[in-house]
Amino acid sequence: MLYGRYFHNLDAKGRIFVPAKLRDKLGEDFMAVRVMARCVALYTHAEWDKLIGRAAVLPIAEGEALMRALTSRAAEVAVDSQGRINLPAHLIAHAGLEKEAVVIGVGNHAEIWNPARLEENEMSETDIAASLTKLGI
């Protein structure tokens, strides 16, 4: 399970530090992907394969379109000796990453956000309470 919130800077070459607690679970190489939110999602190869595999159960035209959309927006990244990954320019642009970034754990994957965008997309305390109530918590 990936969790936590970590603030790091993106350097001029598109490199960002991935916290050791997340790297331990993601591995030495993993997938950096544009999925739905305006962030960069980080998936282990096993989790990525599960996500891609689910597209295979859709009707052929829809499954192929989804597969095309997902795989064309993905890049395999490797952790360097300093604990950083190098993000492709298209993922940096999609997420609106500039110098400051926040890396968060989201259960089965991690995400890299522009801090302002993350704040805009976070649930309010009221919404969290309502969701927990729906779950009987």
PDB file of C-alpha atoms in Angstrom:
ATOM      1  CA  MET A   1       0.000   0.000   0.000  1.00  0.00           C
ATOM      2  CA  LEU A   2       1.395   3.389  -1.045  1.00  0.00           C
ATOM      3  CA  TYR A   3       0.588   6.376   1.146  1.00  0.00           C
ATOM      4  CA  GLY A   4       1.975   9.701   2.330  1.00  0.00           C
ATOM      5  CA  ARG A   5       2.673  13.178   0.948  1.00  0.00           C
ATOM      6  CA  TYR A   6       6.159  14.328   0.008  1.00  0.00           C
ATOM      7  CA  PHE A   7       7.257  17.693  -1.393  1.00  0.00           C
ATOM      8  CA  HIS A   8      10.132  17.737  -3.901  1.00  0.00           C
ATOM      9  CA  ASN A   9      11.410  19.892  -6.733  1.00  0.00           C
ATOM     10  CA  LEU A  10      11.463  19.029 -10.410  1.00  0.00           C
ATOM     11  CA  ASP A  11      14.842  20.002 -11.876  1.00  0.00           C
ATOM     12  CA  ALA A  12      15.470  21.613 -15.267  1.00  0.00           C
ATOM     13  CA  LYS A  13      16.100  18.172 -16.831  1.00  0.00           C
ATOM     14  CA  GLY A  14      12.691  16.836 -15.723  1.00  0.00           C
ATOM     15  CA  ARG A  15      14.035  14.758 -12.840  1.00  0.00           C
ATOM     16  CA  ILE A  16      12.224  14.376  -9.538  1.00  0.00           C
ATOM     17  CA  PHE A  17      13.130  12.513  -6.368  1.00  0.00           C
ATOM     18  CA  VAL A  18      10.844   9.616  -5.488  1.00  0.00           C
ATOM     19  CA  PRO A  19      10.784   9.052  -1.708  1.00  0.00           C
ATOM     20  CA  ALA A  20      12.411   5.823  -0.506  1.00  0.00           C
ATOM     21  CA  LYS A  21       9.159   4.664   1.130  1.00  0.00           C
ATOM     22  CA  LEU A  22       7.469   4.770  -2.266  1.00  0.00           C
ATOM     23  CA  ARG A  23      10.482   3.447  -4.228  1.00  0.00           C
ATOM     24  CA  ASP A  24      10.597   0.408  -1.951  1.00  0.00           C
ATOM     25  CA  LYS A  25       7.139  -0.553  -3.201  1.00  0.00           C
ATOM     26  CA  LEU A  26       7.327   0.732  -6.783  1.00  0.00           C
ATOM     27  CA  GLY A  27      10.677  -0.911  -7.529  1.00  0.00           C
ATOM     28  CA  GLU A  28      13.726   0.285  -9.427  1.00  0.00           C
ATOM     29  CA  ASP A  29      11.752   0.796 -12.636  1.00  0.00           C
ATOM     30  CA  PHE A  30       8.041   1.388 -13.079  1.00  0.00           C
ATOM     31  CA  MET A  31       5.493   3.108 -15.279  1.00  0.00           C
ATOM     32  CA  ALA A  32       4.824   6.864 -15.354  1.00  0.00           C
ATOM     33  CA  VAL A  33       1.423   7.418 -16.929  1.00  0.00           C
ATOM     34  CA  ARG A  34      -1.229   9.956 -17.809  1.00  0.00           C
ATOM     35  CA  VAL A  35      -4.519   8.317 -16.832  1.00  0.00           C
ATOM     36  CA  MET A  36      -7.439  10.583 -15.844  1.00  0.00           C
ATOM     37  CA  ALA A  37      -6.426  13.248 -13.325  1.00  0.00           C
ATOM     38  CA  ARG A  38      -4.116  16.155 -14.197  1.00  0.00           C
ATOM     39  CA  CYS A  39      -1.122  14.437 -12.611  1.00  0.00           C
ATOM     40  CA  VAL A  40       1.484  11.795 -13.409  1.00  0.00           C
ATOM     41  CA  ALA A  41       0.510   8.389 -12.024  1.00  0.00           C
ATOM     42  CA  LEU A  42       3.250   5.911 -11.062  1.00  0.00           C
ATOM     43  CA  TYR A  43       2.399   2.197 -11.291  1.00  0.00           C
ATOM     44  CA  THR A  44       4.434  -0.916 -10.618  1.00  0.00           C
ATOM     45  CA  HIS A  45       4.656  -3.154 -13.651  1.00  0.00           C
ATOM     46  CA  ALA A  46       2.230  -5.599 -11.991  1.00  0.00           C
ATOM     47  CA  GLU A  47      -0.393  -2.896 -11.308  1.00  0.00           C
ATOM     48  CA  TRP A  48       0.062  -1.463 -14.807  1.00  0.00           C
ATOM     49  CA  ASP A  49      -0.422  -4.907 -16.329  1.00  0.00           C
ATOM     50  CA  LYS A  50      -3.650  -5.318 -14.310  1.00  0.00           C
ATOM     51  CA  LEU A  51      -4.948  -1.964 -15.564  1.00  0.00           C
ATOM     52  CA  ILE A  52      -4.079  -2.719 -19.182  1.00  0.00           C
ATOM     53  CA  GLY A  53      -5.491  -6.243 -18.848  1.00  0.00           C
ATOM     54  CA  ARG A  54      -8.863  -4.872 -17.841  1.00  0.00           C
ATOM     55  CA  ALA A  55      -9.103  -3.066 -21.187  1.00  0.00           C
ATOM     56  CA  ALA A  56      -9.124  -6.515 -22.851  1.00  0.00           C
ATOM     57  CA  VAL A  57     -12.579  -7.304 -21.445  1.00  0.00           C
ATOM     58  CA  LEU A  58     -14.181  -4.337 -23.208  1.00  0.00           C
ATOM     59  CA  PRO A  59     -15.736  -4.702 -26.653  1.00  0.00           C
ATOM     60  CA  ILE A  60     -12.953  -4.721 -29.250  1.00  0.00           C
ATOM     61  CA  ALA A  61     -13.297  -1.149 -30.579  1.00  0.00           C
ATOM     62  CA  GLU A  62     -13.575   0.377 -27.109  1.00  0.00           C
ATOM     63  CA  GLY A  63     -10.822  -1.845 -25.693  1.00  0.00           C
ATOM     64  CA  GLU A  64      -8.443  -0.964 -28.517  1.00  0.00           C
ATOM     65  CA  ALA A  65      -9.196   2.751 -28.168  1.00  0.00           C
ATOM     66  CA  LEU A  66      -8.594   2.616 -24.408  1.00  0.00           C
ATOM     67  CA  MET A  67      -5.411   0.579 -24.862  1.00  0.00           C
ATOM     68  CA  ARG A  68      -4.162   3.087 -27.432  1.00  0.00           C
ATOM     69  CA  ALA A  69      -4.947   6.027 -25.140  1.00  0.00           C
ATOM     70  CA  LEU A  70      -3.280   4.484 -22.105  1.00  0.00           C
ATOM     71  CA  THR A  71      -0.166   3.019 -23.687  1.00  0.00           C
ATOM     72  CA  SER A  72       0.610   6.088 -25.812  1.00  0.00           C
ATOM     73  CA  ARG A  73       0.585   8.211 -22.647  1.00  0.00           C
ATOM     74  CA  ALA A  74       2.889   5.914 -20.671  1.00  0.00           C
ATOM     75  CA  ALA A  75       6.639   5.760 -20.200  1.00  0.00           C
ATOM     76  CA  GLU A  76       8.817   3.320 -18.327  1.00  0.00           C
ATOM     77  CA  VAL A  77      11.058   5.189 -15.891  1.00  0.00           C
ATOM     78  CA  ALA A  78      14.042   3.989 -13.883  1.00  0.00           C
ATOM     79  CA  VAL A  79      15.349   5.274 -10.569  1.00  0.00           C
ATOM     80  CA  ASP A  80      18.858   6.718 -10.822  1.00  0.00           C
ATOM     81  CA  SER A  81      21.584   6.456  -8.175  1.00  0.00           C
ATOM     82  CA  GLN A  82      20.208   9.560  -6.427  1.00  0.00           C
ATOM     83  CA  GLY A  83      16.626   8.234  -6.151  1.00  0.00           C
ATOM     84  CA  ARG A  84      15.254  10.331  -9.027  1.00  0.00           C
ATOM     85  CA  ILE A  85      13.246   9.498 -12.118  1.00  0.00           C
ATOM     86  CA  ASN A  86      13.320  11.443 -15.381  1.00  0.00           C
ATOM     87  CA  LEU A  87       9.817  12.353 -16.540  1.00  0.00           C
ATOM     88  CA  PRO A  88       9.074  12.797 -20.245  1.00  0.00           C
ATOM     89  CA  ALA A  89       8.122  16.318 -21.356  1.00  0.00           C
ATOM     90  CA  HIS A  90       4.579  15.276 -22.351  1.00  0.00           C
ATOM     91  CA  LEU A  91       3.845  14.060 -18.803  1.00  0.00           C
ATOM     92  CA  ILE A  92       5.352  17.178 -17.225  1.00  0.00           C
ATOM     93  CA  ALA A  93       3.168  19.361 -19.467  1.00  0.00           C
ATOM     94  CA  HIS A  94       0.022  17.298 -18.775  1.00  0.00           C
ATOM     95  CA  ALA A  95       0.453  17.631 -15.009  1.00  0.00           C
ATOM     96  CA  GLY A  96       1.444  21.304 -15.202  1.00  0.00           C
ATOM     97  CA  LEU A  97       4.601  20.561 -13.248  1.00  0.00           C
ATOM     98  CA  GLU A  98       6.991  23.412 -12.771  1.00  0.00           C
ATOM     99  CA  LYS A  99       9.608  23.578 -10.030  1.00  0.00           C
ATOM    100  CA  GLU A 100       7.601  22.466  -6.995  1.00  0.00           C
ATOM    101  CA  ALA A 101       5.801  19.135  -6.956  1.00  0.00           C
ATOM    102  CA  VAL A 102       4.111  16.892  -4.444  1.00  0.00           C
ATOM    103  CA  VAL A 103       4.371  13.105  -4.623  1.00  0.00           C
ATOM    104  CA  ILE A 104       1.537  11.225  -2.917  1.00  0.00           C
ATOM    105  CA  GLY A 105       0.734   7.590  -2.295  1.00  0.00           C
ATOM    106  CA  VAL A 106      -2.722   6.553  -3.501  1.00  0.00           C
ATOM    107  CA  GLY A 107      -3.074   2.934  -2.437  1.00  0.00           C
ATOM    108  CA  ASN A 108      -2.073   0.827  -5.442  1.00  0.00           C
ATOM    109  CA  HIS A 109      -0.111   3.636  -7.129  1.00  0.00           C
ATOM    110  CA  ALA A 110       1.554   7.005  -6.503  1.00  0.00           C
ATOM    111  CA  GLU A 111       0.908  10.360  -8.150  1.00  0.00           C
ATOM    112  CA  ILE A 112       3.003  13.454  -8.869  1.00  0.00           C
ATOM    113  CA  TRP A 113       1.044  16.712  -8.723  1.00  0.00           C
ATOM    114  CA  ASN A 114       1.522  20.411  -9.169  1.00  0.00           C
ATOM    115  CA  PRO A 115       0.766  21.459  -5.534  1.00  0.00           C
ATOM    116  CA  ALA A 116      -1.880  24.018  -6.563  1.00  0.00           C
ATOM    117  CA  ARG A 117      -3.700  21.472  -8.748  1.00  0.00           C
ATOM    118  CA  LEU A 118      -3.657  18.894  -5.964  1.00  0.00           C
ATOM    119  CA  GLU A 119      -5.195  21.407  -3.580  1.00  0.00           C
ATOM    120  CA  GLU A 120      -7.940  22.165  -6.124  1.00  0.00           C
ATOM    121  CA  ASN A 121      -8.703  18.438  -6.508  1.00  0.00           C
ATOM    122  CA  GLU A 122      -8.661  17.388  -2.857  1.00  0.00           C
ATOM    123  CA  MET A 123     -11.857  16.377  -1.085  1.00  0.00           C
ATOM    124  CA  SER A 124     -13.208  18.748   1.534  1.00  0.00           C
ATOM    125  CA  GLU A 125     -13.524  17.577   5.133  1.00  0.00           C
ATOM    126  CA  THR A 126     -17.297  17.505   4.640  1.00  0.00           C
ATOM    127  CA  ASP A 127     -16.994  15.281   1.558  1.00  0.00           C
ATOM    128  CA  ILE A 128     -14.572  12.961   3.365  1.00  0.00           C
ATOM    129  CA  ALA A 129     -17.001  12.659   6.273  1.00  0.00           C
ATOM    130  CA  ALA A 130     -19.911  11.963   3.888  1.00  0.00           C
ATOM    131  CA  SER A 131     -17.942   9.247   2.068  1.00  0.00           C
ATOM    132  CA  LEU A 132     -16.865   7.624   5.329  1.00  0.00           C
ATOM    133  CA  THR A 133     -20.492   7.661   6.496  1.00  0.00           C
ATOM    134  CA  LYS A 134     -21.536   5.887   3.273  1.00  0.00           C
ATOM    135  CA  LEU A 135     -18.970   3.228   4.115  1.00  0.00           C
ATOM    136  CA  GLY A 136     -20.391   2.863   7.619  1.00  0.00           C
ATOM    137  CA  ILE A 137     -17.296   4.333   9.285  1.00  0.00           C
TER     138      ILE A 137
END
